[in-house]
Amino acid sequence: MTPATQPRAEARSWGQRLVILIPYLWLIAFFLVPFLIVFKISLSQYATAQPPYLPQLDITGGFETLREFVSELSFAGYARLVSDSLYLSSYGRSLAIALASTAMLLVLGFPIAYGMARAPRQWQGVLFMLIVLPFWTSFLIRVYAWMTILQRDGLLNQALLALGIVDTPPVWISTDIAIFIGIVYTYLPFMVLPIYATLERMDESLFEAAADLGCPRWKAFWLVTVPLALPGIIAGSLLCFIPIVGEFVIPDLLGGSGAMMIGQTLWLEFFGNRDWPAASAVAVVLLALLIVPLVLYQHVQARRLERGD
Amino acid sequence: MNGRGNRPDNSARTRGPFAPWTDPDALPLVRFEAVSKHFAGVTAVDALTLDIYPGEFFALLGPSGCGKTTLLRMLAGFQTPDAGRVLLDGTDITDVAAHRRPVNMMFQSYALFPHLTVAGNVAFGLKQDGLPKDEIAARMAEMLRLLRLEGLETRKPHQLSGGQRQRVALARALVKHPRVLLLDEPLAALDKKLRGETQFELMRLKERLGLTFVIVTHDQEEAMTVANRIGVMNHGRLIQVATPSEIYEQPNSRWVADFIGDVNLIEGRIVKADAAGTTIASASVGTLRTAAVADARPGDAVAVALRPEKIRIARDMPVGDVNRVEGEVWEIGYLGDFSIYKVRLGDAFVINTAAANVTRLIERPVGIGDRVWLTWAADAGVVLTQ
Ligand SMILES: Nc1ncnc2c1ncn2[C@@H]1O[C@H](COP(=O)(O)OP(=O)(O)O)[C@@H](O)[C@H]1O
Ligand SMILES: [Mg+2]
């Protein structure tokens, strides 16, 4: 209660300022600066040079060279994104796959999280471990494992044949189904854990109150459980949707060679065509697309913090 | 604390001859028929039988863990008895799901829906019944007015004070006009002053809405204040079911006498017991005579319960040679309206007496270390055989 124990804003020590500064410095050094570099490259022109774009920024040359540098920047890379249907269809395909697989993840992940939250206390730790356990193996190895499972004479087809479910082995690998299987498998924990976190601290007496007021259990699920789990559902969905849009490894290894997701297009521009400006433009637009759900996510989180729950 | 707070407040219940439990033709609204409930080795409720009548304010009182909440939850439908039946209006509801029972509960934690506004919470139960919109609005408005919650309709529970939350929880349960309103320690989270006001508000609401209330509490003062009858519980059993004044004036056992308010329990043996009264010989205070008729024979070991406020304290030796004892004032507790005198008899036995401070503190005639005489009337003591 004494004023001395309540530090005022202007009385912050250097130590306190440093602590606040560190995350900002980190973000500036490892996120903002790289982004500005990518943004600058996206405004450059392709060139058979080292590095493969022009103009180069020479800050030692004074004001005149700087003006020349700026005048050589162009939006040609961005114009190509619109004019060449390859890019638009890649973006579209990425968004469609991300949307569809997020929906699948939600349908699959919610019951898992619900089951975990309602399991006896002493089991919850084990279930939690089981969900997290796959992370202890390399992601790449797990995708390769799926390749062998899904290939023509892989485990899946062997099992289907042995059980007599099919006569001729269906093709899994190099199809969109394989992509969905890989994505849903990989991202499931990101959907389950945030939902579990909201369900797990839900007060059991709320359901009793709902029942007491004449609401049967199934209805209470929609009227109480889902609204209260909404922050977890939104967090889980965005946590899945955002990286799936940019996913490269799964469609590249499990998917076919036809239509590409935007991550594959980007990879091709960068390593195949060595067109750094085009690749950078693709990356910048991708980021711009994902800013919307990111800001949405921040907004939801901030609102929850404000409410203090 | 105890000595003065527990005095039954008769104004609350001498309203008239409301005593359906004395009428052999009265039909109970709620009947627990030999219900038992066990949890992993613990017997929470033990073959308990109880009738609660329409219009009653019934309090289940007992120490923590004695099974009060479990009993209430069996009536609400959240727990199924292992044995026995629960009847409502003569109908067996033992296996009826909670959401189909015409009873409502106010939860100890209030259990307000955090994502709904005050209006949303209060209307929740009415919507489940599929009532028309205008009726929902009318009943909600009436209930919000009754509980002084107008103007808070659009607030969320986290934007309310503790007292407001408590009233929303009450409104949410009452708006459904339940056959029985169940209250599980409804006032435990409120501060003392608000608790006292709310107790009277609960009584007014019950009368006004003509409902039946069953309240669970471990606070005997609260039970005494609000209830028409109290069921004193221990270890899953009902020890005594009676009106507050009966429980206080005529406890049926040492345990109840000791649990309700302050009491001096004087152990002794029956000398004479007949229709005129009972004479008891005790080692600590000599011969006691009470007008109470005891179901005991000479030689039986009994206890006489004497409430502190029924014992008079004086400096001068009284006339007569029963119901009096001499001692030394050992401690005085000043409680404002009352003072508690702890009087030592011989080496160890201490008797508590309470006296109203009708004179000012500085004029108090008895001080620590004074030799005093304690006396009590023949109708003051209650003979307890159990
Ligand atoms: N769901 C439960 N699981 C296990 N034991 C329980 C459960 N509910 C109550 N009990 C036990 O039953 C006894 C009575 O509990 P309760 O009815 O809550 O008592 P009270 O409300 O009188 O404090 C206690 O010993 C308590 O530990
Ligand atoms: Mg309880």
XYZ file of C-alpha atoms and ligand atoms in Angstrom:
723
model
C 0.000 0.000 0.000
C 2.909 2.335 0.490
C 3.760 4.358 -2.622
C 7.367 3.139 -2.514
C 6.369 -0.406 -3.405
C 4.635 0.692 -6.588
C 7.221 1.635 -9.203
C 5.965 4.347 -11.512
C 6.552 4.168 -15.239
C 9.276 6.830 -15.296
C 11.060 5.220 -12.385
C 11.829 2.015 -14.300
C 15.399 0.939 -13.821
C 17.712 0.159 -16.722
C 17.470 -3.501 -15.844
C 13.709 -3.427 -16.272
C 13.985 -1.599 -19.574
C 16.485 -4.153 -20.827
C 14.166 -7.007 -19.951
C 11.366 -5.339 -21.899
C 13.742 -4.556 -24.771
C 15.112 -8.089 -25.264
C 12.062 -9.599 -26.970
C 11.758 -6.528 -29.187
C 15.413 -6.757 -30.178
C 14.933 -10.449 -30.914
C 11.907 -9.790 -33.086
C 13.628 -6.929 -34.917
C 16.817 -8.918 -35.561
C 15.237 -12.217 -36.575
C 11.851 -11.299 -38.005
C 11.665 -7.677 -39.104
C 15.142 -7.403 -40.695
C 14.836 -10.693 -42.664
C 11.397 -9.654 -43.801
C 12.697 -6.292 -45.024
C 15.473 -8.093 -46.918
C 12.931 -10.443 -48.540
C 10.682 -7.469 -49.299
C 13.558 -5.627 -50.922
C 14.470 -8.669 -53.040
C 10.840 -8.992 -54.115
C 11.111 -5.489 -55.623
C 14.300 -6.360 -57.502
C 14.846 -7.771 -61.010
C 16.070 -11.232 -61.912
C 19.685 -11.212 -63.123
C 22.305 -13.777 -64.028
C 24.621 -12.501 -61.385
C 25.773 -13.291 -57.874
C 23.418 -12.785 -56.001
C 20.896 -13.365 -58.792
C 19.088 -10.052 -58.633
C 19.538 -6.352 -59.200
C 19.919 -3.686 -57.954
C 22.233 -4.188 -55.011
C 21.934 -1.785 -52.123
C 25.225 0.007 -51.468
C 24.744 2.259 -48.466
C 28.322 3.563 -48.681
C 27.639 5.288 -52.013
C 25.826 8.278 -50.613
C 22.520 9.877 -51.513
C 22.897 9.733 -55.305
C 23.417 5.967 -55.506
C 20.543 5.495 -53.081
C 18.205 7.408 -55.394
C 19.392 5.385 -58.320
C 18.776 2.213 -56.283
C 15.226 3.227 -55.468
C 14.465 4.109 -59.072
C 15.532 0.628 -60.174
C 13.091 -1.124 -57.803
C 9.926 -2.407 -59.489
C 6.708 -4.216 -58.812
C 7.160 -6.442 -61.848
C 7.429 -9.526 -59.619
C 4.042 -8.794 -58.062
C 2.492 -8.107 -61.453
C 3.567 -11.574 -62.570
C 1.813 -13.181 -59.585
C -1.460 -11.872 -60.975
C -0.813 -12.413 -64.674
C 0.538 -15.987 -64.451
C -2.263 -18.351 -63.458
C 0.285 -20.765 -61.920
C 0.608 -18.532 -58.852
C -3.065 -17.833 -58.382
C -3.959 -21.505 -58.637
C -1.187 -22.403 -56.162
C -2.520 -19.874 -53.672
C -6.030 -21.109 -54.230
C -5.022 -24.735 -53.837
C -3.062 -23.982 -50.655
C -5.952 -22.103 -49.085
C -8.431 -24.813 -50.118
C -6.271 -27.638 -48.727
C -5.570 -25.678 -45.547
C -9.256 -24.935 -45.070
C -10.367 -28.501 -45.733
C -7.700 -30.096 -43.564
C -8.354 -27.614 -40.725
C -11.994 -28.655 -40.847
C -10.960 -32.340 -40.756
C -8.573 -31.648 -37.887
C -11.346 -29.944 -35.944
C -13.773 -32.805 -36.514
C -11.144 -35.313 -35.424
C -9.342 -33.239 -32.810
C -12.306 -31.986 -30.802
C -13.566 -35.426 -29.759
C -10.019 -36.438 -28.852
C -9.542 -33.324 -26.712
C -12.997 -33.836 -25.197
C -12.231 -37.447 -24.377
C -8.921 -36.450 -22.805
C -10.490 -33.715 -20.685
C -13.201 -36.053 -19.441
C -10.881 -38.988 -18.778
C -10.025 -39.791 -15.151
C -7.421 -37.387 -13.807
C -4.723 -40.031 -13.476
C -5.020 -40.949 -17.162
C -4.838 -37.437 -18.515
C -1.064 -37.216 -18.195
C -0.630 -40.453 -20.154
C -3.033 -39.339 -22.879
C -1.269 -36.007 -23.072
C 2.051 -37.821 -23.514
C 0.606 -40.021 -26.255
C -0.481 -36.948 -28.188
C 2.902 -35.282 -27.835
C 5.008 -38.432 -28.259
C 5.300 -38.347 -32.105
C 7.148 -35.034 -31.773
C 10.078 -36.936 -30.338
C 10.736 -38.418 -33.778
C 11.919 -36.275 -36.643
C 9.096 -34.832 -38.695
C 10.792 -35.861 -41.943
C 11.151 -39.462 -40.818
C 7.467 -39.582 -39.949
C 6.537 -38.322 -43.423
C 8.819 -40.922 -45.014
C 7.120 -43.538 -42.881
C 3.796 -42.448 -44.338
C 5.285 -42.784 -47.831
C 6.065 -46.444 -47.184
C 2.689 -47.015 -45.535
C 0.802 -45.456 -48.443
C 2.821 -46.846 -51.345
C 1.363 -49.436 -53.738
C 2.532 -52.481 -51.767
C 2.691 -50.595 -48.478
C 1.226 -51.492 -45.105
C -2.155 -49.911 -45.780
C -2.817 -51.834 -48.988
C -1.469 -55.056 -47.490
C -3.869 -54.674 -44.620
C -6.815 -53.848 -46.911
C -6.061 -56.849 -49.113
C -5.566 -59.170 -46.177
C -8.884 -58.103 -44.669
C -10.562 -58.596 -48.043
C -11.846 -55.027 -48.100
C -10.421 -54.462 -51.600
C -9.424 -56.823 -54.433
C -7.081 -54.521 -56.308
C -4.834 -52.233 -54.275
C -5.977 -48.607 -54.586
C -3.500 -45.838 -55.242
C -2.858 -43.683 -52.188
C 0.533 -42.149 -52.663
C 0.773 -39.088 -54.931
C -2.882 -38.250 -54.401
C -4.571 -35.443 -52.495
C -5.833 -38.041 -50.025
C -2.234 -38.785 -49.093
C -1.644 -35.055 -48.556
C -4.653 -34.838 -46.260
C -3.584 -37.933 -44.346
C -0.096 -36.488 -43.868
C -1.353 -33.053 -42.833
C -4.030 -34.297 -40.453
C -1.570 -36.705 -38.867
C 1.135 -34.059 -38.460
C -1.002 -31.203 -37.186
C -3.366 -33.106 -34.915
C -1.542 -32.162 -31.671
C -1.766 -28.476 -32.588
C -5.534 -28.819 -32.765
C -5.977 -31.121 -29.773
C -3.831 -29.363 -27.194
C -5.380 -25.842 -27.249
C -8.892 -27.327 -27.193
C -7.914 -29.679 -24.388
C -6.546 -26.711 -22.441
C -9.906 -24.908 -22.540
C -11.987 -28.021 -21.894
C -9.807 -29.251 -19.072
C -10.400 -26.216 -16.835
C -14.114 -26.090 -17.511
C -16.099 -26.238 -14.299
C -18.082 -29.488 -14.078
C -20.806 -27.711 -12.119
C -21.681 -25.708 -15.259
C -23.011 -28.879 -16.854
C -24.899 -29.731 -13.712
C -26.347 -26.228 -13.734
C -27.397 -26.700 -17.366
C -29.030 -30.040 -16.558
C -30.633 -28.525 -13.490
C -32.223 -25.835 -15.650
C -33.762 -28.446 -17.908
C -31.089 -28.790 -20.565
C -30.254 -32.350 -21.654
C -26.618 -33.304 -21.957
C -26.381 -33.209 -25.773
C -27.883 -29.735 -25.834
C -25.584 -28.503 -23.082
C -22.730 -29.526 -25.349
C -23.810 -26.935 -27.902
C -24.997 -24.302 -25.423
C -22.170 -24.514 -22.888
C -19.216 -26.673 -23.939
C -18.709 -25.340 -27.443
C -19.055 -21.616 -26.597
C -16.652 -22.001 -23.699
C -14.196 -24.022 -25.803
C -14.380 -21.445 -28.609
C -11.074 -19.740 -27.722
C -9.350 -23.129 -27.880
C -11.117 -24.026 -31.112
C -10.066 -20.734 -32.717
C -6.489 -21.006 -31.433
C -6.171 -24.618 -32.606
C -7.665 -23.866 -36.012
C -5.351 -20.921 -36.657
C -2.370 -22.829 -35.277
C -3.089 -25.463 -37.947
C -4.394 -23.306 -40.796
C -1.517 -20.832 -40.914
C 1.389 -23.287 -41.302
C -0.637 -25.647 -43.524
C -1.081 -22.858 -46.097
C 2.697 -22.672 -46.446
C 3.256 -26.446 -46.134
C 5.935 -27.784 -48.472
C 7.317 -31.130 -47.302
C 4.028 -33.040 -47.048
C 2.605 -32.172 -50.500
C 6.068 -32.609 -52.024
C 6.652 -36.097 -50.593
C 3.120 -37.484 -50.397
C 1.341 -35.515 -53.121
C 1.362 -35.865 -56.881
C 3.447 -33.923 -59.423
C 0.437 -32.071 -60.852
C -1.027 -29.086 -59.066
C 1.256 -27.423 -56.532
C 0.692 -25.792 -53.193
C 2.180 -22.326 -52.786
C 5.106 -23.668 -50.750
C 6.092 -25.908 -53.654
C 5.768 -23.054 -56.128
C 7.960 -20.924 -53.930
C 10.559 -23.695 -53.685
C 10.540 -24.134 -57.443
C 11.042 -20.403 -58.076
C 13.846 -20.224 -55.603
C 15.827 -23.413 -56.210
C 14.578 -24.481 -59.642
C 14.397 -21.187 -61.493
C 16.763 -19.312 -59.182
C 14.323 -16.425 -59.528
C 14.799 -14.863 -56.121
C 12.654 -11.772 -56.751
C 9.679 -13.887 -57.884
C 10.115 -16.265 -54.945
C 10.320 -13.300 -52.558
C 7.171 -11.758 -54.029
C 5.371 -15.077 -53.528
C 6.556 -15.145 -49.901
C 5.524 -11.541 -49.204
C 2.023 -12.077 -50.615
C 1.706 -15.301 -48.627
C 2.575 -13.396 -45.477
C 0.062 -10.695 -46.358
C -2.603 -13.378 -46.780
C -1.805 -14.902 -43.388
C -1.707 -11.565 -41.610
C -5.507 -11.563 -41.511
C -5.908 -14.772 -39.468
C -2.852 -13.832 -37.377
C -4.361 -10.493 -36.397
C -7.660 -12.244 -35.748
C -5.871 -14.653 -33.424
C -4.117 -11.817 -31.588
C -7.433 -10.038 -31.219
C -9.110 -13.091 -29.700
C -6.216 -13.673 -27.319
C -6.138 -10.032 -26.220
C -9.883 -10.031 -25.571
C -9.538 -13.117 -23.397
C -6.676 -11.573 -21.407
C -8.762 -8.440 -20.905
C -11.631 -10.503 -19.562
C -9.165 -12.150 -17.259
C -10.118 -15.751 -17.899
C -19.077 -15.717 19.611
C -21.207 -18.780 19.945
C -22.871 -17.996 23.208
C -24.780 -15.040 22.000
C -25.292 -15.625 18.315
C -27.214 -18.832 18.634
C -30.136 -17.669 20.573
C -33.168 -18.576 18.509
C -34.871 -15.594 17.046
C -38.487 -16.417 17.652
C -39.894 -13.507 15.706
C -39.023 -15.336 12.494
C -41.121 -18.383 13.101
C -44.015 -17.548 15.370
C -45.850 -16.410 12.288
C -48.717 -18.748 12.830
C -49.508 -22.338 13.205
C -47.444 -23.462 10.209
C -46.449 -26.944 11.313
C -47.536 -29.498 8.695
C -45.082 -32.009 10.151
C -47.333 -32.295 13.209
C -50.380 -33.049 11.055
C -50.655 -36.784 10.395
C -52.790 -36.131 7.283
C -50.352 -33.731 5.643
C -48.675 -35.120 2.538
C -44.965 -34.486 2.230
C -43.663 -32.760 -0.891
C -40.310 -34.496 -0.711
C -39.706 -37.881 0.834
C -36.370 -39.580 1.240
C -37.069 -43.235 1.886
C -34.121 -45.044 3.481
C -31.678 -43.587 0.961
C -28.014 -44.546 1.109
C -25.040 -43.425 -0.886
C -21.506 -44.788 -0.670
C -18.347 -43.479 -2.269
C -15.308 -45.743 -2.441
C -15.446 -46.891 1.161
C -17.106 -43.731 2.521
C -20.745 -43.839 3.547
C -21.940 -40.365 2.647
C -25.636 -40.944 3.365
C -26.736 -43.849 5.543
C -30.303 -45.226 5.225
C -31.764 -41.783 5.760
C -35.502 -41.139 5.900
C -36.924 -37.627 5.834
C -40.154 -35.856 4.877
C -40.219 -32.233 3.776
C -43.577 -30.483 3.502
C -44.880 -27.946 0.971
C -44.026 -24.381 1.912
C -41.306 -25.390 4.318
C -37.916 -23.783 4.634
C -35.929 -26.832 5.604
C -32.286 -26.651 6.658
C -29.832 -29.522 6.567
C -27.253 -28.707 9.187
C -24.138 -30.606 10.083
C -20.380 -30.537 10.155
C -18.407 -30.562 6.917
C -18.368 -33.966 5.236
C -21.494 -35.304 6.982
C -23.321 -35.895 3.682
C -25.544 -32.812 3.365
C -24.504 -31.983 -0.182
C -24.822 -35.616 -1.256
C -28.388 -35.726 0.053
C -29.263 -32.511 -1.762
C -27.674 -33.746 -4.974
C -29.764 -36.907 -4.839
C -32.849 -34.705 -4.782
C -31.520 -32.617 -7.678
C -30.746 -35.757 -9.661
C -26.969 -35.430 -9.869
C -26.455 -38.527 -7.797
C -28.379 -41.775 -7.737
C -28.884 -43.418 -4.359
C -27.349 -46.868 -3.909
C -30.432 -47.852 -1.971
C -33.771 -46.294 -1.105
C -36.124 -44.011 -3.003
C -36.617 -40.298 -3.498
C -40.219 -39.179 -3.910
C -41.585 -35.845 -5.065
C -45.301 -35.271 -4.603
C -45.671 -38.973 -3.967
C -44.044 -39.912 -7.281
C -40.844 -41.934 -7.303
C -38.220 -39.759 -9.022
C -35.204 -41.856 -8.057
C -34.432 -42.663 -11.696
C -35.636 -39.421 -13.291
C -32.825 -37.488 -15.010
C -31.821 -34.172 -13.466
C -33.030 -32.139 -16.439
C -36.530 -33.591 -16.094
C -36.982 -32.864 -12.394
C -39.066 -29.844 -11.421
C -36.527 -28.829 -8.795
C -33.801 -26.242 -9.157
C -30.555 -25.757 -7.368
C -28.487 -22.779 -6.454
C -24.917 -23.976 -6.531
C -22.339 -23.175 -3.903
C -19.988 -21.940 -6.645
C -23.037 -20.272 -8.305
C -22.022 -22.036 -11.572
C -23.061 -19.032 -13.669
C -22.406 -19.473 -17.382
C -19.406 -17.205 -17.970
C -20.152 -16.727 -21.676
C -23.712 -15.528 -21.082
C -24.958 -12.190 -19.771
C -27.078 -11.828 -16.658
C -30.166 -11.921 -18.877
C -28.837 -14.945 -20.748
C -28.179 -16.787 -17.520
C -31.579 -16.024 -16.036
C -33.438 -16.871 -19.247
C -31.485 -20.097 -19.827
C -33.862 -22.360 -17.944
C -36.999 -20.774 -19.383
C -35.662 -21.259 -22.910
C -35.149 -24.949 -22.189
C -38.842 -25.174 -21.416
C -39.618 -23.688 -24.809
C -41.705 -20.864 -23.396
C -42.830 -18.068 -25.724
C -40.466 -15.115 -25.954
C -42.758 -12.583 -24.311
C -43.411 -14.850 -21.357
C -39.675 -15.405 -20.916
C -39.135 -11.645 -21.014
C -41.940 -10.987 -18.517
C -40.838 -13.614 -16.017
C -37.223 -12.585 -16.311
C -38.078 -8.919 -15.758
C -40.121 -9.811 -12.685
C -37.308 -11.903 -11.231
C -34.644 -9.289 -11.946
C -36.781 -6.698 -10.202
C -37.416 -8.978 -7.248
C -33.682 -9.536 -6.816
C -32.724 -5.930 -7.535
C -30.736 -6.812 -10.643
C -32.313 -4.294 -13.006
C -29.799 -2.480 -15.163
C -27.330 -5.348 -15.007
C -28.991 -7.403 -17.770
C -26.148 -7.027 -20.253
C -23.287 -7.624 -17.816
C -21.262 -10.810 -17.888
C -20.754 -12.675 -14.595
C -17.127 -11.529 -14.329
C -18.347 -7.916 -14.301
C -20.451 -8.439 -11.170
C -19.713 -8.245 -7.461
C -19.953 -11.343 -5.310
C -23.336 -10.338 -3.935
C -24.698 -9.621 -7.411
C -23.476 -12.981 -8.689
C -25.179 -14.684 -5.799
C -28.450 -12.944 -6.672
C -28.139 -13.864 -10.350
C -27.662 -17.501 -9.363
C -30.743 -17.238 -7.162
C -32.757 -15.532 -9.901
C -31.736 -18.166 -12.429
C -33.036 -20.948 -10.205
C -36.144 -19.130 -8.950
C -37.359 -17.934 -12.327
C -38.337 -21.519 -13.161
C -40.742 -21.602 -10.196
C -39.344 -24.918 -8.988
C -41.371 -27.265 -6.792
C -38.360 -27.222 -4.491
C -35.464 -24.788 -4.502
C -32.235 -26.373 -3.345
C -29.549 -24.136 -1.881
C -26.108 -25.565 -1.201
C -24.255 -23.260 1.199
C -25.678 -20.331 -0.777
C -24.210 -17.581 1.363
C -20.829 -19.055 2.229
C -18.960 -16.685 -0.085
C -20.563 -13.504 1.237
C -19.261 -11.323 4.042
C -21.029 -11.457 7.380
C -23.196 -8.392 6.986
C -24.384 -9.279 3.489
C -24.977 -12.837 4.647
C -27.279 -11.665 7.392
C -29.278 -9.438 5.040
C -29.510 -12.184 2.448
C -30.851 -14.666 4.982
C -33.846 -12.447 5.551
C -34.178 -11.832 1.838
C -34.336 -15.597 1.249
C -37.139 -15.903 3.785
C -39.072 -13.062 2.149
C -38.613 -14.582 -1.308
C -39.825 -17.967 -0.130
C -42.981 -16.465 1.356
C -43.618 -14.232 -1.590
C -43.232 -16.936 -4.224
C -44.897 -19.598 -2.074
C -42.126 -22.105 -2.731
C -40.399 -24.808 -0.720
C -36.731 -24.271 0.076
C -34.159 -26.808 1.214
C -30.921 -25.227 2.327
C -27.650 -26.951 3.177
C -25.416 -25.194 5.638
C -22.783 -25.858 8.249
C -23.589 -22.503 9.844
C -26.037 -23.140 12.674
C -26.838 -19.471 13.056
C -27.933 -19.407 9.427
C -30.050 -22.533 9.831
C -31.635 -21.110 12.991
C -32.459 -17.837 11.272
C -34.047 -19.050 8.062
C -35.509 -22.486 8.683
C -38.914 -23.720 9.795
C -37.274 -27.019 10.636
C -33.698 -28.155 10.883
C -32.351 -31.621 10.199
C -29.136 -32.047 12.144
C -26.878 -34.528 10.351
C -23.750 -36.407 11.299
C -21.985 -39.263 9.524
C -24.719 -39.548 6.901
C -27.557 -39.865 9.423
C -30.169 -37.470 10.753
C -29.602 -37.051 14.473
C -32.559 -34.767 15.139
C -35.237 -33.144 13.011
C -37.099 -30.346 14.758
C -37.832 -26.642 14.789
C -34.912 -24.347 15.609
C -36.204 -23.630 19.103
C -36.752 -27.322 19.827
C -33.280 -28.138 18.590
C -31.884 -25.442 20.831
C -34.057 -25.957 23.890
C -34.581 -29.709 23.677
C -31.646 -31.331 21.973
C -32.084 -35.092 21.876
C -28.454 -36.012 22.451
C -25.172 -34.749 23.806
C -23.961 -34.423 20.248
C -26.769 -32.092 19.130
C -26.597 -30.050 22.338
C -22.882 -29.610 21.844
C -23.134 -28.892 18.108
C -25.829 -26.215 18.430
C -24.612 -23.188 20.311
C -22.729 -23.137 23.557
C -23.691 -25.614 26.222
C -22.523 -26.921 29.572
C -22.784 -30.696 29.639
C -22.870 -31.956 33.208
C -22.450 -35.716 33.541
C -24.234 -37.470 36.388
C -26.523 -40.317 37.465
C -30.285 -40.386 37.849
C -31.431 -40.328 41.453
C -35.128 -40.065 40.842
C -37.168 -39.831 37.658
C -40.945 -39.406 37.583
C -43.675 -37.344 35.958
C -42.814 -34.331 38.086
C -39.223 -34.155 36.918
C -35.815 -35.639 37.325
C -33.175 -35.474 40.016
C -29.585 -36.052 39.040
C -26.511 -36.369 41.192
C -23.309 -35.088 39.651
C -19.781 -34.987 40.932
C -19.088 -31.502 39.632
C -22.137 -29.418 40.619
C -23.923 -31.520 43.209
C -27.632 -32.243 42.952
C -29.588 -31.018 39.934
C -33.333 -30.911 39.614
C -35.052 -30.390 36.352
C -38.689 -30.276 35.388
C -37.844 -32.293 32.298
C -39.211 -35.799 32.190
C -36.439 -38.224 31.364
C -36.820 -41.644 29.861
C -34.375 -43.152 32.321
C -34.207 -45.155 35.511
C -32.353 -44.382 38.744
C -28.684 -45.192 38.343
C -28.559 -44.444 34.603
C -25.701 -42.294 33.430
C -27.045 -39.111 31.818
C -25.914 -35.609 31.000
C -27.699 -32.413 31.839
C -27.394 -29.729 29.183
C -27.431 -26.203 30.527
C -27.269 -23.244 28.149
C -24.956 -20.478 29.405
C -27.609 -17.789 29.239
C -29.924 -19.831 31.460
C -27.438 -19.683 34.345
C -27.588 -16.689 36.663
C -24.430 -15.403 38.198
C -24.460 -13.633 41.581
C -22.168 -12.783 44.499
C -24.656 -13.712 47.203
C -25.497 -17.242 48.228
C -28.946 -18.187 46.914
C -31.598 -19.993 48.919
C -32.159 -23.707 48.451
C -29.662 -26.512 48.040
C -30.247 -27.770 44.456
C -29.397 -26.191 41.085
C -26.669 -24.050 42.556
C -22.936 -24.189 42.736
C -20.141 -21.959 43.922
C -17.051 -21.170 41.888
C -14.410 -18.653 40.972
C -14.561 -16.399 37.941
C -11.673 -17.452 35.786
C -12.159 -15.600 32.500
C -14.534 -12.969 31.169
C -15.194 -12.541 27.489
C -16.754 -9.187 26.612
C -18.912 -9.457 23.488
C -20.613 -6.100 23.542
C -24.237 -6.992 24.136
C -23.235 -10.047 26.158
C -20.420 -11.160 28.390
C -19.284 -14.748 28.828
C -18.113 -15.712 32.306
C -16.048 -18.866 32.638
C -16.456 -20.021 36.196
C -14.160 -22.654 37.697
C -15.587 -25.188 40.085
C -12.914 -26.973 42.094
C -9.864 -27.943 40.072
C -10.922 -28.555 36.547
C -14.613 -28.204 35.776
C -15.513 -24.954 34.098
C -19.031 -23.692 33.539
C -19.827 -21.040 30.978
C -22.462 -18.499 31.767
C -23.651 -15.622 29.670
C -25.212 -12.438 30.916
C -26.601 -9.501 29.041
C -24.625 -6.334 29.614
C -27.539 -4.235 30.721
C -25.274 -2.027 32.811
C -22.198 -0.293 31.431
C -18.867 -2.072 31.446
C -17.361 0.032 34.220
C -20.258 -0.802 36.495
C -19.958 -4.548 35.955
C -20.231 -6.023 39.397
C -18.378 -9.322 38.880
C -14.649 -9.470 38.155
C -11.976 -12.106 37.547
C -11.089 -14.048 40.703
C -14.394 -13.230 42.420
C -16.194 -16.000 44.270
C -19.646 -16.305 42.741
C -22.759 -18.440 42.950
C -24.356 -19.940 39.870
C -28.032 -20.809 39.889
C -30.550 -21.978 37.332
C -34.232 -22.635 37.172
C -35.732 -26.101 37.253
C -36.835 -25.789 33.630
C -33.395 -24.785 32.393
C -31.708 -28.171 32.243
C -32.353 -30.843 29.637
C -31.633 -34.479 30.509
C -29.768 -36.282 27.748
C -29.582 -40.049 27.767
C -27.704 -40.388 24.469
N -18.165 -37.517 -5.750
C -17.619 -38.020 -4.623
N -16.662 -38.964 -4.691
C -16.125 -39.483 -3.569
N -16.450 -39.116 -2.343
C -17.393 -38.166 -2.199
C -18.023 -37.570 -3.334
N -18.928 -36.655 -2.891
C -18.853 -36.679 -1.544
N -17.945 -37.587 -1.124
C -17.641 -37.908 0.270
O -18.854 -38.140 0.936
C -18.851 -37.513 2.216
C -19.979 -36.520 2.310
O -19.718 -35.443 1.451
P -20.698 -34.209 1.284
O -22.056 -34.698 1.004
O -20.103 -33.291 0.285
O -20.649 -33.560 2.731
P -21.077 -32.085 3.220
O -21.805 -31.408 2.120
O -21.933 -32.334 4.408
O -19.828 -31.385 3.601
C -17.476 -36.916 2.394
O -16.692 -37.815 3.112
C -16.977 -36.753 0.987
O -15.579 -36.891 0.967
Mg -21.260 -29.563 1.073
